[in-house]
PDB file of C-alpha atoms in Angstrom:
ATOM      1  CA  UNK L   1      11.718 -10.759   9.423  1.00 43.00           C
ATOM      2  CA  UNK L   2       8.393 -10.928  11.300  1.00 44.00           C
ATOM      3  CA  UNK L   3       5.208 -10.804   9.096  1.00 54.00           C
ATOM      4  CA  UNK L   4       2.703 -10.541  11.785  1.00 53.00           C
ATOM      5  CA  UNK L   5      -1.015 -10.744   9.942  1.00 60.00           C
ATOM      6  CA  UNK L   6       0.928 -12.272   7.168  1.00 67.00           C
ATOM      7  CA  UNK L   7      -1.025 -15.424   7.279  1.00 68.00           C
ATOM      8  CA  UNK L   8      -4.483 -13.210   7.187  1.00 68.00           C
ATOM      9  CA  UNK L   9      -3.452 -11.633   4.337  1.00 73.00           C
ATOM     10  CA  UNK L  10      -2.957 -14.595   2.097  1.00 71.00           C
ATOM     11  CA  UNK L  11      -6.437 -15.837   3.292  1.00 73.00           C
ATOM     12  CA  UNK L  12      -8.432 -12.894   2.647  1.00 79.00           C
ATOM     13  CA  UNK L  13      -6.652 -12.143  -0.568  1.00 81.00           C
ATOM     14  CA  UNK L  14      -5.659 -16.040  -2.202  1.00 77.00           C
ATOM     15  CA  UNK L  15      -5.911 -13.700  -5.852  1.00 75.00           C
ATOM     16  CA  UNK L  16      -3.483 -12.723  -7.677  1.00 80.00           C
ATOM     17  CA  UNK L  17      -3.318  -9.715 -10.155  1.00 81.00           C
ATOM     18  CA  UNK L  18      -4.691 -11.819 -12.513  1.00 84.00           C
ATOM     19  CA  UNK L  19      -7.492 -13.758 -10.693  1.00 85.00           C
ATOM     20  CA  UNK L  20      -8.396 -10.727  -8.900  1.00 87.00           C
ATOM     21  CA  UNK L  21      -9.311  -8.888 -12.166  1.00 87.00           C
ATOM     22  CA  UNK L  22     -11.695 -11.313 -13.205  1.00 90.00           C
ATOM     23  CA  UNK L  23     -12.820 -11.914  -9.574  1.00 88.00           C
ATOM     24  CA  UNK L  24     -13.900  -7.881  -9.314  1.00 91.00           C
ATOM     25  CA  UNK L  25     -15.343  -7.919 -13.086  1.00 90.00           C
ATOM     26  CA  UNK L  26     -17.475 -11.037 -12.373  1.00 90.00           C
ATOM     27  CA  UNK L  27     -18.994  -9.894  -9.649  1.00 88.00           C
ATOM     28  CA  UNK L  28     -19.721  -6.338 -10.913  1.00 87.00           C
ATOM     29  CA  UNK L  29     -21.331  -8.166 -13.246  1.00 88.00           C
ATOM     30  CA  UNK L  30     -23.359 -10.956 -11.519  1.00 86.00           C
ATOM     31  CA  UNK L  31     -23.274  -9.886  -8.195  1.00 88.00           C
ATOM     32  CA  UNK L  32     -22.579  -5.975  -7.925  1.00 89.00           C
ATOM     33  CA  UNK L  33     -24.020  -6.089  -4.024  1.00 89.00           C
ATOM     34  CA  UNK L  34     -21.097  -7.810  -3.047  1.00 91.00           C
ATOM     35  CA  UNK L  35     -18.640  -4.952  -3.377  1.00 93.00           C
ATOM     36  CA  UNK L  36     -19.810  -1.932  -2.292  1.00 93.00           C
ATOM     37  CA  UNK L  37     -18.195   0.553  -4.982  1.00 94.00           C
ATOM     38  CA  UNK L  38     -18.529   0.527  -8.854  1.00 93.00           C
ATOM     39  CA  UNK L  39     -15.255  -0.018 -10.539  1.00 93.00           C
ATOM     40  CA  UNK L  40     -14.981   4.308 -10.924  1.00 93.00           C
ATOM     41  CA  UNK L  41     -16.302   5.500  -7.134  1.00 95.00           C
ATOM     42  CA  UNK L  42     -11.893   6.345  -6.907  1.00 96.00           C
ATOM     43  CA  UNK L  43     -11.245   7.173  -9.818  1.00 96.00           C
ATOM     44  CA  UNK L  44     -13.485  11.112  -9.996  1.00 90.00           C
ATOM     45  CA  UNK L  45     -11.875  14.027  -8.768  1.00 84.00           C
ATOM     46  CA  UNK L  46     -14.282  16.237  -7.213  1.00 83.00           C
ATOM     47  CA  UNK L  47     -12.383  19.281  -6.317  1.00 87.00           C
ATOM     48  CA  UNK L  48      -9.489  21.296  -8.034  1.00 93.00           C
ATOM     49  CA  UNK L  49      -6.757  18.701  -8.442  1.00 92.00           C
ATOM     50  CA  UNK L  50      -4.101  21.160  -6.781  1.00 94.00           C
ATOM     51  CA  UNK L  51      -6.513  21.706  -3.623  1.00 95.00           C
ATOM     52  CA  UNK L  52      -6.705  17.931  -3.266  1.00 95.00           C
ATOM     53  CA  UNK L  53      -3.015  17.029  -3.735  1.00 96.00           C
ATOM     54  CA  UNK L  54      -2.117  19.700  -1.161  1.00 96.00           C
ATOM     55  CA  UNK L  55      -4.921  18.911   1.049  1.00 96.00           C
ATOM     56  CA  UNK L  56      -3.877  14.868   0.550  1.00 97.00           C
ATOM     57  CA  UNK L  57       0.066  15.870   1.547  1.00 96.00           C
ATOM     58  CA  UNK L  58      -1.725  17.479   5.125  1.00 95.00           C
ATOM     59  CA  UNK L  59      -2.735  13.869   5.570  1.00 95.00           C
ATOM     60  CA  UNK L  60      -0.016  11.898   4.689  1.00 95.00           C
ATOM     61  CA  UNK L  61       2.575  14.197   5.707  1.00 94.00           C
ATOM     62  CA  UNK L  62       3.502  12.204   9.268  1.00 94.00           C
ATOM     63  CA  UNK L  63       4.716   8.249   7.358  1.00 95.00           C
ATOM     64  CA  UNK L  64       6.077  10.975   4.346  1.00 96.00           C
ATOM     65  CA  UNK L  65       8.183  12.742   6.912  1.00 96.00           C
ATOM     66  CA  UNK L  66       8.724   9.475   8.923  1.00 95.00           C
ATOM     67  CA  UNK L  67      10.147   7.788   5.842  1.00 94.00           C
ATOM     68  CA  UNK L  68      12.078  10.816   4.865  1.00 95.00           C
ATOM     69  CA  UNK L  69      13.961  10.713   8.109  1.00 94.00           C
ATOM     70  CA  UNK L  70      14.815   7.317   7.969  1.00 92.00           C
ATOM     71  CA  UNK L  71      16.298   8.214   4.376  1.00 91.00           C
ATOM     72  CA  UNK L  72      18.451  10.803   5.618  1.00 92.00           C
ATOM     73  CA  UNK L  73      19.846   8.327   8.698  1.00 91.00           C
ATOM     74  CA  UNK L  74      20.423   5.315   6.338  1.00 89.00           C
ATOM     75  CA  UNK L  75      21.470   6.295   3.437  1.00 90.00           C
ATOM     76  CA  UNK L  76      25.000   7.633   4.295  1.00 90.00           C
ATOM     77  CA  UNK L  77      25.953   3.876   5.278  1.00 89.00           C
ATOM     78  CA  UNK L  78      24.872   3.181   1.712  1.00 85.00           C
ATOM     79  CA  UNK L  79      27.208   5.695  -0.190  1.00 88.00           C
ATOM     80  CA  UNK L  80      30.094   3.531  -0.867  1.00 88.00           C
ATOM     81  CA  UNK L  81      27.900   0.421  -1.993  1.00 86.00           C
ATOM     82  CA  UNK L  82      25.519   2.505  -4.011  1.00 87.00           C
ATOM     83  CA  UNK L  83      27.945   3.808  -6.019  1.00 88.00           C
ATOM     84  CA  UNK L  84      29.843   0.877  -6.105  1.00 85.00           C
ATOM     85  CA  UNK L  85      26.447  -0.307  -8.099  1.00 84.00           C
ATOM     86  CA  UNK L  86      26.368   2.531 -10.152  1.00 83.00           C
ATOM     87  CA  UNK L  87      29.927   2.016 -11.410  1.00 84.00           C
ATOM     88  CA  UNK L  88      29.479  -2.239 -11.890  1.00 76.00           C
ATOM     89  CA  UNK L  89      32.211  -3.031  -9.556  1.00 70.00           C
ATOM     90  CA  UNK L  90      30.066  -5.656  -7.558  1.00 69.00           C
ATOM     91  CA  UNK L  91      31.575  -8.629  -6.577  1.00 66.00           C
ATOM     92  CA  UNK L  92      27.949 -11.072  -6.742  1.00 69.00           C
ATOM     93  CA  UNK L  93      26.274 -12.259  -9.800  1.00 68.00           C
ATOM     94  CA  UNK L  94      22.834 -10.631 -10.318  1.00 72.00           C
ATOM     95  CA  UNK L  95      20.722  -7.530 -12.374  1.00 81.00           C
ATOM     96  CA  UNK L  96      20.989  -4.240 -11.174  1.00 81.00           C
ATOM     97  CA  UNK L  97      18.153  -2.296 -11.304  1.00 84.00           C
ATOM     98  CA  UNK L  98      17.990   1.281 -11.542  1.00 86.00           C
ATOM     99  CA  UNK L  99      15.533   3.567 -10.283  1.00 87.00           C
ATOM    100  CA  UNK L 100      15.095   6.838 -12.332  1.00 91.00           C
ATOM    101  CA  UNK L 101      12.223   8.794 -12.101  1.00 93.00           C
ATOM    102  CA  UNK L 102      10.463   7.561 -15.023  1.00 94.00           C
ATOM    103  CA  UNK L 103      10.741   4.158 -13.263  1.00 92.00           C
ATOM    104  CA  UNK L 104       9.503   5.661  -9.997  1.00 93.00           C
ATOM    105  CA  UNK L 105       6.926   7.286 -11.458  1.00 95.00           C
ATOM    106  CA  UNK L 106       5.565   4.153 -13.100  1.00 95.00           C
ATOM    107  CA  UNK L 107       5.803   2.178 -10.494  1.00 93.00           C
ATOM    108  CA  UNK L 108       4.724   4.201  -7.797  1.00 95.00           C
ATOM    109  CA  UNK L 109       1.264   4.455 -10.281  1.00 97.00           C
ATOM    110  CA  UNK L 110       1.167   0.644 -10.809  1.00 95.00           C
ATOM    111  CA  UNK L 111       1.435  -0.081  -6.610  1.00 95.00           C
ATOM    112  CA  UNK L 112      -1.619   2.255  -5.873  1.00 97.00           C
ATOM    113  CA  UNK L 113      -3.377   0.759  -8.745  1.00 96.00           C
ATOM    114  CA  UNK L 114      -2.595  -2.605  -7.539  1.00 94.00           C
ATOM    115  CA  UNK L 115      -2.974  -2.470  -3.580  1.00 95.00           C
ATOM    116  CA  UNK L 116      -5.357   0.408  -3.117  1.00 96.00           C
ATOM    117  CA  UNK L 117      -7.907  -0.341  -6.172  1.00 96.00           C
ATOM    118  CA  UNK L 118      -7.607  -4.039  -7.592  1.00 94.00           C
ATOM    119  CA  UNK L 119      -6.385  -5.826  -4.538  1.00 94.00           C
ATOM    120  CA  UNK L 120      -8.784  -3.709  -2.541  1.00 96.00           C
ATOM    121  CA  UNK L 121     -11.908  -4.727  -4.179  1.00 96.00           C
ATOM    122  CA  UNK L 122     -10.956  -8.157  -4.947  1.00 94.00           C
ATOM    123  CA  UNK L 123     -10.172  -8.576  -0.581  1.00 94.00           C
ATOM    124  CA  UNK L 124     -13.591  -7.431  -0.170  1.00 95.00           C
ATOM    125  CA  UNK L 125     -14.829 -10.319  -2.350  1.00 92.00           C
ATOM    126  CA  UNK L 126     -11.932 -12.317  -0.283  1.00 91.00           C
ATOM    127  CA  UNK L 127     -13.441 -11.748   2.764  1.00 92.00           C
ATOM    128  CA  UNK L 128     -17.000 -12.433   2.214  1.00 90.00           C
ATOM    129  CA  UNK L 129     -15.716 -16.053   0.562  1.00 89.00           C
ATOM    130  CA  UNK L 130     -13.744 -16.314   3.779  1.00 89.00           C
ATOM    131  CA  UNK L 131     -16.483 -15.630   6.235  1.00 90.00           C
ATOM    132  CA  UNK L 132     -18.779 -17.863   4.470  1.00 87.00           C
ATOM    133  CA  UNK L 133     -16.202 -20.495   4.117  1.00 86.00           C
ATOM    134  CA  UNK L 134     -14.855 -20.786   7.739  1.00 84.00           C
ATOM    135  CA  UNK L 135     -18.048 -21.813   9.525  1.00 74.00           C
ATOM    136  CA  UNK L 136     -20.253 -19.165   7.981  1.00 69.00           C
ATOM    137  CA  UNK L 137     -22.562 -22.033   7.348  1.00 70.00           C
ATOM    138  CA  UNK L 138     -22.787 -23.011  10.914  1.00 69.00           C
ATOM    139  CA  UNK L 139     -24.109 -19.899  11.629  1.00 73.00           C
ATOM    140  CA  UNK L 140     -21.138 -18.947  13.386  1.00 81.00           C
ATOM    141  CA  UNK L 141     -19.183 -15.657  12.354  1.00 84.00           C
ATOM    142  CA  UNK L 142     -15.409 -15.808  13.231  1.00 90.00           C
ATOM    143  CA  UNK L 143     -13.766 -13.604  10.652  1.00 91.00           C
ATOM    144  CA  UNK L 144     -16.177 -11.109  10.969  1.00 92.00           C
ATOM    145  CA  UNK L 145     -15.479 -11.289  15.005  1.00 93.00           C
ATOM    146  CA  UNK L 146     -11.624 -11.478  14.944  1.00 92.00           C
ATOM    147  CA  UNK L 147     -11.677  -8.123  12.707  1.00 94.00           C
ATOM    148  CA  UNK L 148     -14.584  -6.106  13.846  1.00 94.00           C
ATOM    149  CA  UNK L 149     -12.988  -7.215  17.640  1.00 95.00           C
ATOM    150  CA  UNK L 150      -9.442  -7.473  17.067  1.00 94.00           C
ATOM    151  CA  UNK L 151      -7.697  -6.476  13.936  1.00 94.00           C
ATOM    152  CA  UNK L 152      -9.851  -2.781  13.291  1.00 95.00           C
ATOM    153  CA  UNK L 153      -9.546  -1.676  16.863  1.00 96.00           C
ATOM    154  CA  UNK L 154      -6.203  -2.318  16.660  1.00 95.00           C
ATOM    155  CA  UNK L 155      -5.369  -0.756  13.399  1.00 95.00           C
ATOM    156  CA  UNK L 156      -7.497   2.489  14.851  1.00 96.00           C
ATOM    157  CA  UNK L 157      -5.199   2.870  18.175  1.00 96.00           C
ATOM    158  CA  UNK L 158      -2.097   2.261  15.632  1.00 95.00           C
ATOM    159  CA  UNK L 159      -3.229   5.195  13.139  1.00 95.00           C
ATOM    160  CA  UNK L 160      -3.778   7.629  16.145  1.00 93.00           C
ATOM    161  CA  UNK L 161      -7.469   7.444  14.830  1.00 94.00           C
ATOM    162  CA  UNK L 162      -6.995   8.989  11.643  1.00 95.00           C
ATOM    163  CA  UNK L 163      -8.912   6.549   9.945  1.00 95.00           C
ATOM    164  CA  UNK L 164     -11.299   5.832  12.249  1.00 96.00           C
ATOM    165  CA  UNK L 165     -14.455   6.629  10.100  1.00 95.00           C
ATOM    166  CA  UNK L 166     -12.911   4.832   7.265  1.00 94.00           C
ATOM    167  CA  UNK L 167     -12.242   2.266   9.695  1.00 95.00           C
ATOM    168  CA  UNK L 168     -15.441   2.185  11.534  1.00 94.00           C
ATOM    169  CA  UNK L 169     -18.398   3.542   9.566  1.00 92.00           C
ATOM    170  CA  UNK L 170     -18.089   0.895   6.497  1.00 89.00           C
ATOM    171  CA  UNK L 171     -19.248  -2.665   6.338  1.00 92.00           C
ATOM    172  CA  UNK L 172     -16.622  -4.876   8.012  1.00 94.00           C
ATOM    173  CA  UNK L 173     -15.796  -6.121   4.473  1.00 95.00           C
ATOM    174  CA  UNK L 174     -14.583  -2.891   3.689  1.00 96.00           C
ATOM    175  CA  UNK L 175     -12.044  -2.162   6.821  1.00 96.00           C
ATOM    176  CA  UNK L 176     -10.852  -5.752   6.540  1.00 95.00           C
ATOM    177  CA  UNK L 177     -10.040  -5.346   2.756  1.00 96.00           C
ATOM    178  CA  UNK L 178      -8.245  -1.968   3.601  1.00 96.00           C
ATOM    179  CA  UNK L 179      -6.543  -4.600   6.036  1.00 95.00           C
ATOM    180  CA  UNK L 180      -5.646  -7.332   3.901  1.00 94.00           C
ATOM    181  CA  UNK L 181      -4.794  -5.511   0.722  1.00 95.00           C
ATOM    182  CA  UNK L 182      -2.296  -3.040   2.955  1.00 95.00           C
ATOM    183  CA  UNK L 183      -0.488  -6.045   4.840  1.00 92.00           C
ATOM    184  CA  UNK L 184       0.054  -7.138   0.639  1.00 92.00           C
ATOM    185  CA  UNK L 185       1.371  -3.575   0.314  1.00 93.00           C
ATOM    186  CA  UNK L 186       3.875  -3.832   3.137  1.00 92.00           C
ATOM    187  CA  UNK L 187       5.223  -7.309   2.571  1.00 89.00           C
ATOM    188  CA  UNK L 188       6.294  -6.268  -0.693  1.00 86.00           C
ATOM    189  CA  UNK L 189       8.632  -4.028   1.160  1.00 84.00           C
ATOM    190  CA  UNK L 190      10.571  -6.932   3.131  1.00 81.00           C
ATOM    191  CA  UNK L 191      13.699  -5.260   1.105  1.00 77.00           C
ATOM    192  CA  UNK L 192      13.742  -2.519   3.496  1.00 79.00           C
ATOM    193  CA  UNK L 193      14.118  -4.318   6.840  1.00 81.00           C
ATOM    194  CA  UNK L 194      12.062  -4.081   9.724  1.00 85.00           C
ATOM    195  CA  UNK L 195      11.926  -0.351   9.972  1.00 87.00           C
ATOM    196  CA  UNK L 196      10.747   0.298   5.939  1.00 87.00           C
ATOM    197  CA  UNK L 197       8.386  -3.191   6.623  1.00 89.00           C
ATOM    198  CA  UNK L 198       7.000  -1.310   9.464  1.00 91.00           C
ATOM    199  CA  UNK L 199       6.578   2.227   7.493  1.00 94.00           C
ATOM    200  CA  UNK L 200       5.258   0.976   4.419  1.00 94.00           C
ATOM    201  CA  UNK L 201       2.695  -0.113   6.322  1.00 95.00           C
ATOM    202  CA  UNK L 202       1.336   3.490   7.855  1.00 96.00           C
ATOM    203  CA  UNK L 203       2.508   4.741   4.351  1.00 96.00           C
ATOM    204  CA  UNK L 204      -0.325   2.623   3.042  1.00 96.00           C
ATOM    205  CA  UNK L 205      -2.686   3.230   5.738  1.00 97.00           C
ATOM    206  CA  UNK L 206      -2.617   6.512   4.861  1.00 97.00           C
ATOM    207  CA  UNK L 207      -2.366   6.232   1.511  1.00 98.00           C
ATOM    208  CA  UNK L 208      -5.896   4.512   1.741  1.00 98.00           C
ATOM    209  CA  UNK L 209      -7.372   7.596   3.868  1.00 97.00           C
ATOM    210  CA  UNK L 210      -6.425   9.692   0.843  1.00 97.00           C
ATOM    211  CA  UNK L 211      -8.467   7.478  -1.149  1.00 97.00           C
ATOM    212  CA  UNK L 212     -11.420   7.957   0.628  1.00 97.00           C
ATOM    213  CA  UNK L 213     -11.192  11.639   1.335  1.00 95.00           C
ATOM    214  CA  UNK L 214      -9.627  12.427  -1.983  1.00 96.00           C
ATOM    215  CA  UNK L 215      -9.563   9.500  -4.666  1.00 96.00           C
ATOM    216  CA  UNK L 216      -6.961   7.165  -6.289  1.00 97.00           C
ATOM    217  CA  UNK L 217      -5.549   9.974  -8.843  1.00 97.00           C
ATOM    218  CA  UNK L 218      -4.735  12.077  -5.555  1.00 97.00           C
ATOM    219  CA  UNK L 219      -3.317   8.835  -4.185  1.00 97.00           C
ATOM    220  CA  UNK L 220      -0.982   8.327  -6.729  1.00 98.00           C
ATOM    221  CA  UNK L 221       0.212  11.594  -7.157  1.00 97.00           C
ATOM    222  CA  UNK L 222       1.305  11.577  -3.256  1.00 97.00           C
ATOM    223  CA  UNK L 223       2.907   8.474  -4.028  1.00 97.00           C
ATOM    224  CA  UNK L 224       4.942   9.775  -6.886  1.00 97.00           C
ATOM    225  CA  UNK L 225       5.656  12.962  -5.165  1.00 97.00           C
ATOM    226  CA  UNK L 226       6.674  10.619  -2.092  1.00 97.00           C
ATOM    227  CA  UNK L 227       9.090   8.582  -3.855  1.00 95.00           C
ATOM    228  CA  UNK L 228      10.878  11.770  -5.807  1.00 96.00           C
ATOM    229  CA  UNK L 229      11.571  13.055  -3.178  1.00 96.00           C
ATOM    230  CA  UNK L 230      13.043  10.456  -1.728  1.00 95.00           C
ATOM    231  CA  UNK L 231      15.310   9.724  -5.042  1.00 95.00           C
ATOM    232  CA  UNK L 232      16.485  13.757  -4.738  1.00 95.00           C
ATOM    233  CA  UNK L 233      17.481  12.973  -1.263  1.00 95.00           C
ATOM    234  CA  UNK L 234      19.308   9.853  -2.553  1.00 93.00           C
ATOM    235  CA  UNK L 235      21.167  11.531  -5.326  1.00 93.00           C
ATOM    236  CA  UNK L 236      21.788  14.405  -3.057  1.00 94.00           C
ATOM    237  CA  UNK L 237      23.957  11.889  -0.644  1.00 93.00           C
ATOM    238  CA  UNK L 238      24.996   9.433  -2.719  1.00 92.00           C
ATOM    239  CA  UNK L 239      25.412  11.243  -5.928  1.00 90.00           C
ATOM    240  CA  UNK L 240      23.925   8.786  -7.730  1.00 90.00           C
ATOM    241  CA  UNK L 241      20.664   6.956  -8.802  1.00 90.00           C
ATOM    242  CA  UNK L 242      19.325   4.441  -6.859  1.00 89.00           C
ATOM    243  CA  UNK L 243      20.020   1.187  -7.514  1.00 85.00           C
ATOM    244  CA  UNK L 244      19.273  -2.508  -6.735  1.00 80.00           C
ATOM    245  CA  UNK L 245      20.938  -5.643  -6.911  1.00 75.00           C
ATOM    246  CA  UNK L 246      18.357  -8.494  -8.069  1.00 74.00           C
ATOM    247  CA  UNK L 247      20.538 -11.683  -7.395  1.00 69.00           C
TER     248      UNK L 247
END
């Protein structure tokens, strides 16, 4: 499985969940200029929550319907071996998890939590530590350069432009957290194969653009509604609930 911008991920972000809670609270409280939000800039709704759900789904709607086809194509393969799960006849030792909506619901809340607030702010701190770090005092600037350069322009053509302001109008921190706390995001998706390793990534691109336009709570309800109905297409083929095998 390639991981490209695997290795930049774990630099700008070397935090856990843990650490990177009291990295973001310590520097909200000793040095608030480093990250340029407070800890509730994604949190408001400023519009009718309806108008920005719906408005949120017109954004997300092409790695939604993306993800959705890939769903439909895979997932009669998987029949026989998800129901196989669902019954316990599985040959290999190992937990089988299932995935009801209360569980999707949860953790579809928990992941945008995680990647597109906590994660998010603690990269920022991650990559103002990394720029000062690697040769920062020298004067010289290469992690700045290699995103601002490489890694944003890049990310821009990929996204079709869609996040271009988001992308391009922020201070370099803030693109190359979006950056770094995404490629977290998608390599937690390995599971899926190259194809869902790919997706999850524009999922969470976009994901992040509904952050900015709309905030986190419209985020995670795009998420949820995402991932339901995905499980109505799964129970609609397979006639079952989703389920894993944790070996």
């Amino acid at each position: 499985m390639p991981r490209s911008g695997f290795a930049v991920s774990c630099s700008l972000l070397p935090f856990g969940f843990g650490l990177s809670i009291l990295v973001v609270l310590l520097l909200e409280w000793l040095r608030p200029d480093v990250i340029p939000f407070e800890l509730g800039t994604f949190w408001t709704v400023e519009q009718p929550f309806w108008t920005a759900f719906t408005d949120s789904l017109l954004l997300a709607w092409p790695p939604m319907a993306a993800g959705l086809l890939m769903t439909l194509i895979r997932l009669p393969r998987h029949r026989h071996v998800q129901r196989q799960l669902a019954w316990g006849d599985v040959a290999r030792p190992g937990r089988i998890i299932t995935l009801g909506p209360l569980q999707l619901l949860f953790r579809s809340t928990l992941e945008e939590i995680l990647f597109r607030w906590l994660l998010f702010y603690a990269a920022i701190a991650g990559a103002v530590i990394a720029d000062f770090v690697v040769l920062g005092l020298a004067g010289l600037h290469p992690i700045p350069w290699i995103f601002t350069e490489v890694f944003i322009p890049v990310a821009d053509f990929a996204t079709a432009g869609r996040l271009h302001e988001v992308l391009t109008t922020a201070p370099w921190t803030v693109a190359a957290a979006i950056l770094t706390s995404n490629g977290r995001f998608r390599n937690s998706h390995t599971y899926q194969g190259l194809l869902g390793w790919i997706w999850s990534w524009y999922l969470g691109m976009f994901l992040f653009l509904i952050m900015f336009e709309h905030g986190l709570v419209a985020a995670i309800a795009v998420h949820i509604a995402y991932n339901l109905a995905t499980l109505v297409v799964h129970v609609a083929i397979t006639g079952v609930l989703p389920r894993m095998l944790v070996e």
